[in-house]
PDB file of C-alpha atoms in Angstrom:
ATOM      1  CA  UNK A   1     108.694 -85.228 192.860  1.00  0.00           C
ATOM      2  CA  UNK A   2     108.397 -84.273 189.222  1.00  0.00           C
ATOM      3  CA  UNK A   3     109.229 -87.844 188.208  1.00  0.00           C
ATOM      4  CA  UNK A   4     106.492 -89.215 190.474  1.00  0.00           C
ATOM      5  CA  UNK A   5     103.954 -86.804 188.965  1.00  0.00           C
ATOM      6  CA  UNK A   6     104.938 -87.587 185.367  1.00  0.00           C
ATOM      7  CA  UNK A   7     104.629 -91.335 185.929  1.00  0.00           C
ATOM      8  CA  UNK A   8     101.355 -90.966 187.830  1.00  0.00           C
ATOM      9  CA  UNK A   9      99.813 -88.960 184.985  1.00  0.00           C
ATOM     10  CA  UNK A  10     101.260 -91.282 182.319  1.00  0.00           C
ATOM     11  CA  UNK A  11     100.030 -94.447 184.103  1.00  0.00           C
ATOM     12  CA  UNK A  12      96.588 -92.965 184.656  1.00  0.00           C
ATOM     13  CA  UNK A  13      96.282 -91.739 181.059  1.00  0.00           C
ATOM     14  CA  UNK A  14      97.485 -94.975 179.437  1.00  0.00           C
ATOM     15  CA  UNK A  15      95.087 -97.054 181.515  1.00  0.00           C
ATOM     16  CA  UNK A  16      92.105 -94.852 180.732  1.00  0.00           C
ATOM     17  CA  UNK A  17      93.050 -94.675 177.024  1.00  0.00           C
ATOM     18  CA  UNK A  18      93.309 -98.478 176.863  1.00  0.00           C
ATOM     19  CA  UNK A  19      89.815 -98.761 178.360  1.00  0.00           C
ATOM     20  CA  UNK A  20      88.347 -96.257 175.908  1.00  0.00           C
ATOM     21  CA  UNK A  21      89.844 -98.197 172.996  1.00  0.00           C
ATOM     22  CA  UNK A  22      89.117-101.762 174.133  1.00  0.00           C
ATOM     23  CA  UNK A  23      85.981-101.455 176.245  1.00  0.00           C
ATOM     24  CA  UNK A  24      84.210 -98.758 174.227  1.00  0.00           C
ATOM     25  CA  UNK A  25      85.596 -98.447 170.682  1.00  0.00           C
ATOM     26  CA  UNK A  26      86.065-102.207 170.268  1.00  0.00           C
ATOM     27  CA  UNK A  27      82.791-102.637 172.199  1.00  0.00           C
ATOM     28  CA  UNK A  28      84.204-105.356 174.441  1.00  0.00           C
ATOM     29  CA  UNK A  29      81.566-104.526 177.060  1.00  0.00           C
ATOM     30  CA  UNK A  30      78.951-105.923 174.633  1.00  0.00           C
ATOM     31  CA  UNK A  31      81.001-108.511 172.722  1.00  0.00           C
ATOM     32  CA  UNK A  32      82.550-109.947 175.883  1.00  0.00           C
ATOM     33  CA  UNK A  33      85.623-111.574 174.303  1.00  0.00           C
ATOM     34  CA  UNK A  34      88.160-111.017 171.538  1.00  0.00           C
ATOM     35  CA  UNK A  35      91.031-113.410 170.855  1.00  0.00           C
ATOM     36  CA  UNK A  36      94.092-111.281 170.052  1.00  0.00           C
ATOM     37  CA  UNK A  37      97.026-113.738 170.147  1.00  0.00           C
ATOM     38  CA  UNK A  38      95.506-116.854 171.704  1.00  0.00           C
ATOM     39  CA  UNK A  39      96.314-118.199 174.202  1.00  0.00           C
ATOM     40  CA  UNK A  40      98.950-115.606 175.107  1.00  0.00           C
ATOM     41  CA  UNK A  41      96.712-112.531 174.902  1.00  0.00           C
ATOM     42  CA  UNK A  42      92.949-112.335 174.877  1.00  0.00           C
ATOM     43  CA  UNK A  43      90.494-109.601 175.732  1.00  0.00           C
ATOM     44  CA  UNK A  44      87.842-110.862 178.155  1.00  0.00           C
ATOM     45  CA  UNK A  45      85.501-108.318 179.706  1.00  0.00           C
ATOM     46  CA  UNK A  46      85.412-108.479 183.461  1.00  0.00           C
ATOM     47  CA  UNK A  47      83.927-106.113 186.020  1.00  0.00           C
ATOM     48  CA  UNK A  48      85.707-106.287 189.367  1.00  0.00           C
ATOM     49  CA  UNK A  49      83.708-104.762 192.197  1.00  0.00           C
ATOM     50  CA  UNK A  50      86.165-106.050 194.812  1.00  0.00           C
ATOM     51  CA  UNK A  51      89.922-105.882 195.190  1.00  0.00           C
ATOM     52  CA  UNK A  52      92.417-108.350 193.655  1.00  0.00           C
ATOM     53  CA  UNK A  53      90.724-111.433 192.231  1.00  0.00           C
ATOM     54  CA  UNK A  54      87.328-110.021 193.279  1.00  0.00           C
ATOM     55  CA  UNK A  55      87.980-110.312 197.026  1.00  0.00           C
ATOM     56  CA  UNK A  56      85.494-108.297 199.109  1.00  0.00           C
ATOM     57  CA  UNK A  57      83.359-107.828 196.011  1.00  0.00           C
ATOM     58  CA  UNK A  58      79.840-108.085 197.337  1.00  0.00           C
ATOM     59  CA  UNK A  59      78.452-105.507 194.907  1.00  0.00           C
ATOM     60  CA  UNK A  60      77.331-103.134 197.648  1.00  0.00           C
ATOM     61  CA  UNK A  61      77.486 -99.399 197.088  1.00  0.00           C
ATOM     62  CA  UNK A  62      79.071 -98.938 200.502  1.00  0.00           C
ATOM     63  CA  UNK A  63      82.014-101.183 199.577  1.00  0.00           C
ATOM     64  CA  UNK A  64      82.369 -99.358 196.244  1.00  0.00           C
ATOM     65  CA  UNK A  65      82.859 -96.026 198.014  1.00  0.00           C
ATOM     66  CA  UNK A  66      85.055 -97.557 200.705  1.00  0.00           C
ATOM     67  CA  UNK A  67      87.389 -98.905 197.985  1.00  0.00           C
ATOM     68  CA  UNK A  68      87.425 -95.521 196.222  1.00  0.00           C
ATOM     69  CA  UNK A  69      88.298 -93.764 199.488  1.00  0.00           C
ATOM     70  CA  UNK A  70      90.931 -96.400 200.236  1.00  0.00           C
ATOM     71  CA  UNK A  71      92.598 -95.921 196.819  1.00  0.00           C
ATOM     72  CA  UNK A  72      92.619 -92.136 197.204  1.00  0.00           C
ATOM     73  CA  UNK A  73      93.871 -92.353 200.800  1.00  0.00           C
ATOM     74  CA  UNK A  74      96.654 -94.807 199.982  1.00  0.00           C
ATOM     75  CA  UNK A  75      97.678 -92.691 196.997  1.00  0.00           C
ATOM     76  CA  UNK A  76      97.858 -89.583 199.178  1.00  0.00           C
ATOM     77  CA  UNK A  77      99.891 -91.415 201.807  1.00  0.00           C
ATOM     78  CA  UNK A  78     102.236 -92.817 199.149  1.00  0.00           C
ATOM     79  CA  UNK A  79     102.862 -89.326 197.737  1.00  0.00           C
ATOM     80  CA  UNK A  80     103.528 -87.969 201.233  1.00  0.00           C
ATOM     81  CA  UNK A  81     105.841 -90.885 202.069  1.00  0.00           C
ATOM     82  CA  UNK A  82     107.706 -90.758 198.743  1.00  0.00           C
ATOM     83  CA  UNK A  83     108.305 -87.032 199.139  1.00  0.00           C
ATOM     84  CA  UNK A  84     110.062 -87.688 202.454  1.00  0.00           C
ATOM     85  CA  UNK A  85     111.669 -91.066 201.900  1.00  0.00           C
ATOM     86  CA  UNK A  86     112.519 -91.695 198.244  1.00  0.00           C
ATOM     87  CA  UNK A  87     115.333 -90.126 196.270  1.00  0.00           C
ATOM     88  CA  UNK A  88     116.207 -92.692 193.605  1.00  0.00           C
ATOM     89  CA  UNK A  89     114.600 -92.048 190.198  1.00  0.00           C
ATOM     90  CA  UNK A  90     113.307 -95.596 189.640  1.00  0.00           C
ATOM     91  CA  UNK A  91     111.694 -95.636 193.088  1.00  0.00           C
ATOM     92  CA  UNK A  92     110.007 -92.267 192.482  1.00  0.00           C
ATOM     93  CA  UNK A  93     108.803 -93.456 189.075  1.00  0.00           C
ATOM     94  CA  UNK A  94     107.486 -96.609 190.746  1.00  0.00           C
ATOM     95  CA  UNK A  95     105.566 -94.565 193.310  1.00  0.00           C
ATOM     96  CA  UNK A  96     104.050 -92.583 190.445  1.00  0.00           C
ATOM     97  CA  UNK A  97     103.000 -95.799 188.699  1.00  0.00           C
ATOM     98  CA  UNK A  98     101.241 -97.060 191.828  1.00  0.00           C
ATOM     99  CA  UNK A  99      99.464 -93.736 192.357  1.00  0.00           C
ATOM    100  CA  UNK A 100      98.405 -93.433 188.700  1.00  0.00           C
ATOM    101  CA  UNK A 101      97.175 -97.013 188.536  1.00  0.00           C
ATOM    102  CA  UNK A 102      95.288 -96.807 191.830  1.00  0.00           C
ATOM    103  CA  UNK A 103      93.572 -93.558 190.863  1.00  0.00           C
ATOM    104  CA  UNK A 104      92.682 -94.928 187.408  1.00  0.00           C
ATOM    105  CA  UNK A 105      90.990 -97.928 189.001  1.00  0.00           C
ATOM    106  CA  UNK A 106      89.256 -95.615 191.492  1.00  0.00           C
ATOM    107  CA  UNK A 107      87.898 -93.563 188.579  1.00  0.00           C
ATOM    108  CA  UNK A 108      86.498 -96.771 187.062  1.00  0.00           C
ATOM    109  CA  UNK A 109      84.624 -97.384 190.298  1.00  0.00           C
ATOM    110  CA  UNK A 110      83.187 -93.864 190.152  1.00  0.00           C
ATOM    111  CA  UNK A 111      82.166 -94.132 186.474  1.00  0.00           C
ATOM    112  CA  UNK A 112      81.162 -97.796 186.125  1.00  0.00           C
ATOM    113  CA  UNK A 113      80.634 -98.946 189.696  1.00  0.00           C
ATOM    114  CA  UNK A 114      83.446-101.502 189.236  1.00  0.00           C
ATOM    115  CA  UNK A 115      86.930-101.741 187.760  1.00  0.00           C
ATOM    116  CA  UNK A 116      86.969-102.562 184.045  1.00  0.00           C
ATOM    117  CA  UNK A 117      89.350-105.510 183.500  1.00  0.00           C
ATOM    118  CA  UNK A 118      89.943-106.918 180.028  1.00  0.00           C
ATOM    119  CA  UNK A 119      93.410-108.446 179.689  1.00  0.00           C
ATOM    120  CA  UNK A 120      93.648-112.218 179.925  1.00  0.00           C
ATOM    121  CA  UNK A 121      96.875-114.137 179.412  1.00  0.00           C
ATOM    122  CA  UNK A 122      97.422-117.891 179.391  1.00  0.00           C
ATOM    123  CA  UNK A 123     100.383-120.014 178.406  1.00  0.00           C
ATOM    124  CA  UNK A 124     101.804-123.451 178.186  1.00  0.00           C
ATOM    125  CA  UNK A 125      98.607-125.398 178.760  1.00  0.00           C
ATOM    126  CA  UNK A 126      97.625-123.331 181.793  1.00  0.00           C
ATOM    127  CA  UNK A 127      94.283-121.589 181.377  1.00  0.00           C
ATOM    128  CA  UNK A 128      94.178-118.367 183.413  1.00  0.00           C
ATOM    129  CA  UNK A 129      90.564-117.508 184.316  1.00  0.00           C
ATOM    130  CA  UNK A 130      91.407-114.017 185.640  1.00  0.00           C
ATOM    131  CA  UNK A 131      91.418-110.654 183.900  1.00  0.00           C
ATOM    132  CA  UNK A 132      93.333-107.493 184.735  1.00  0.00           C
ATOM    133  CA  UNK A 133      93.965-104.081 183.203  1.00  0.00           C
ATOM    134  CA  UNK A 134      96.776-101.683 182.364  1.00  0.00           C
ATOM    135  CA  UNK A 135      96.463 -99.939 185.748  1.00  0.00           C
ATOM    136  CA  UNK A 136      97.102-103.272 187.458  1.00  0.00           C
ATOM    137  CA  UNK A 137     100.302-103.663 185.436  1.00  0.00           C
ATOM    138  CA  UNK A 138     101.485-100.216 186.535  1.00  0.00           C
ATOM    139  CA  UNK A 139     100.582-100.910 190.177  1.00  0.00           C
ATOM    140  CA  UNK A 140     102.536-104.175 190.157  1.00  0.00           C
ATOM    141  CA  UNK A 141     105.547-102.711 188.293  1.00  0.00           C
ATOM    142  CA  UNK A 142     105.540 -99.641 190.524  1.00  0.00           C
ATOM    143  CA  UNK A 143     105.434-101.642 193.746  1.00  0.00           C
ATOM    144  CA  UNK A 144     108.270-103.810 192.408  1.00  0.00           C
ATOM    145  CA  UNK A 145     110.323-100.676 191.594  1.00  0.00           C
ATOM    146  CA  UNK A 146     109.773 -99.230 195.070  1.00  0.00           C
ATOM    147  CA  UNK A 147     110.880-102.484 196.710  1.00  0.00           C
ATOM    148  CA  UNK A 148     113.923-103.024 194.488  1.00  0.00           C
ATOM    149  CA  UNK A 149     115.084 -99.423 194.029  1.00  0.00           C
ATOM    150  CA  UNK A 150     113.750 -97.787 197.192  1.00  0.00           C
ATOM    151  CA  UNK A 151     116.218 -96.027 199.398  1.00  0.00           C
ATOM    152  CA  UNK A 152     117.880 -98.116 202.056  1.00  0.00           C
ATOM    153  CA  UNK A 153     117.608 -96.595 205.555  1.00  0.00           C
ATOM    154  CA  UNK A 154     121.278 -97.445 206.188  1.00  0.00           C
ATOM    155  CA  UNK A 155     122.292 -95.534 203.038  1.00  0.00           C
ATOM    156  CA  UNK A 156     120.341 -92.475 204.192  1.00  0.00           C
ATOM    157  CA  UNK A 157     121.799 -92.599 207.718  1.00  0.00           C
ATOM    158  CA  UNK A 158     125.420 -92.912 206.565  1.00  0.00           C
ATOM    159  CA  UNK A 159     125.105 -90.642 203.544  1.00  0.00           C
ATOM    160  CA  UNK A 160     126.175 -93.436 201.213  1.00  0.00           C
ATOM    161  CA  UNK A 161     124.277 -94.611 198.181  1.00  0.00           C
TER     162      UNK A 161
END
């Protein structure tokens, strides 16, 4: 469980630090856009009051608090489940990444009323209109790690693995 905790804290801290630097110190919330390595990497300020790609983002305060509660509830369930079901280090680290990323985005909703997204990547003539943040990267990588490195029920039942 120590590995899960370390990765949760690291994911949370790196996301929040990136937002302090880009959104506040670089003043992206006012500037709106900064080309870093166009078109591969650009900073584009986006406020997501929904879930992925703005789904369910109607701007209501009720939905804001529902999404905060959902992130906290899912994180709690994931910790409980990982404690009982995961033994492999990469899977535990992945669970920590998901928890840290989800709680970082939930904190954004508490502070700003929406998730602060600022990363925009395009390539090869394809113009990506969407933005995301460091927490989203950790959530995706963590979910991938749980799926790929998670314990197999057959391994647990037979004692192999």
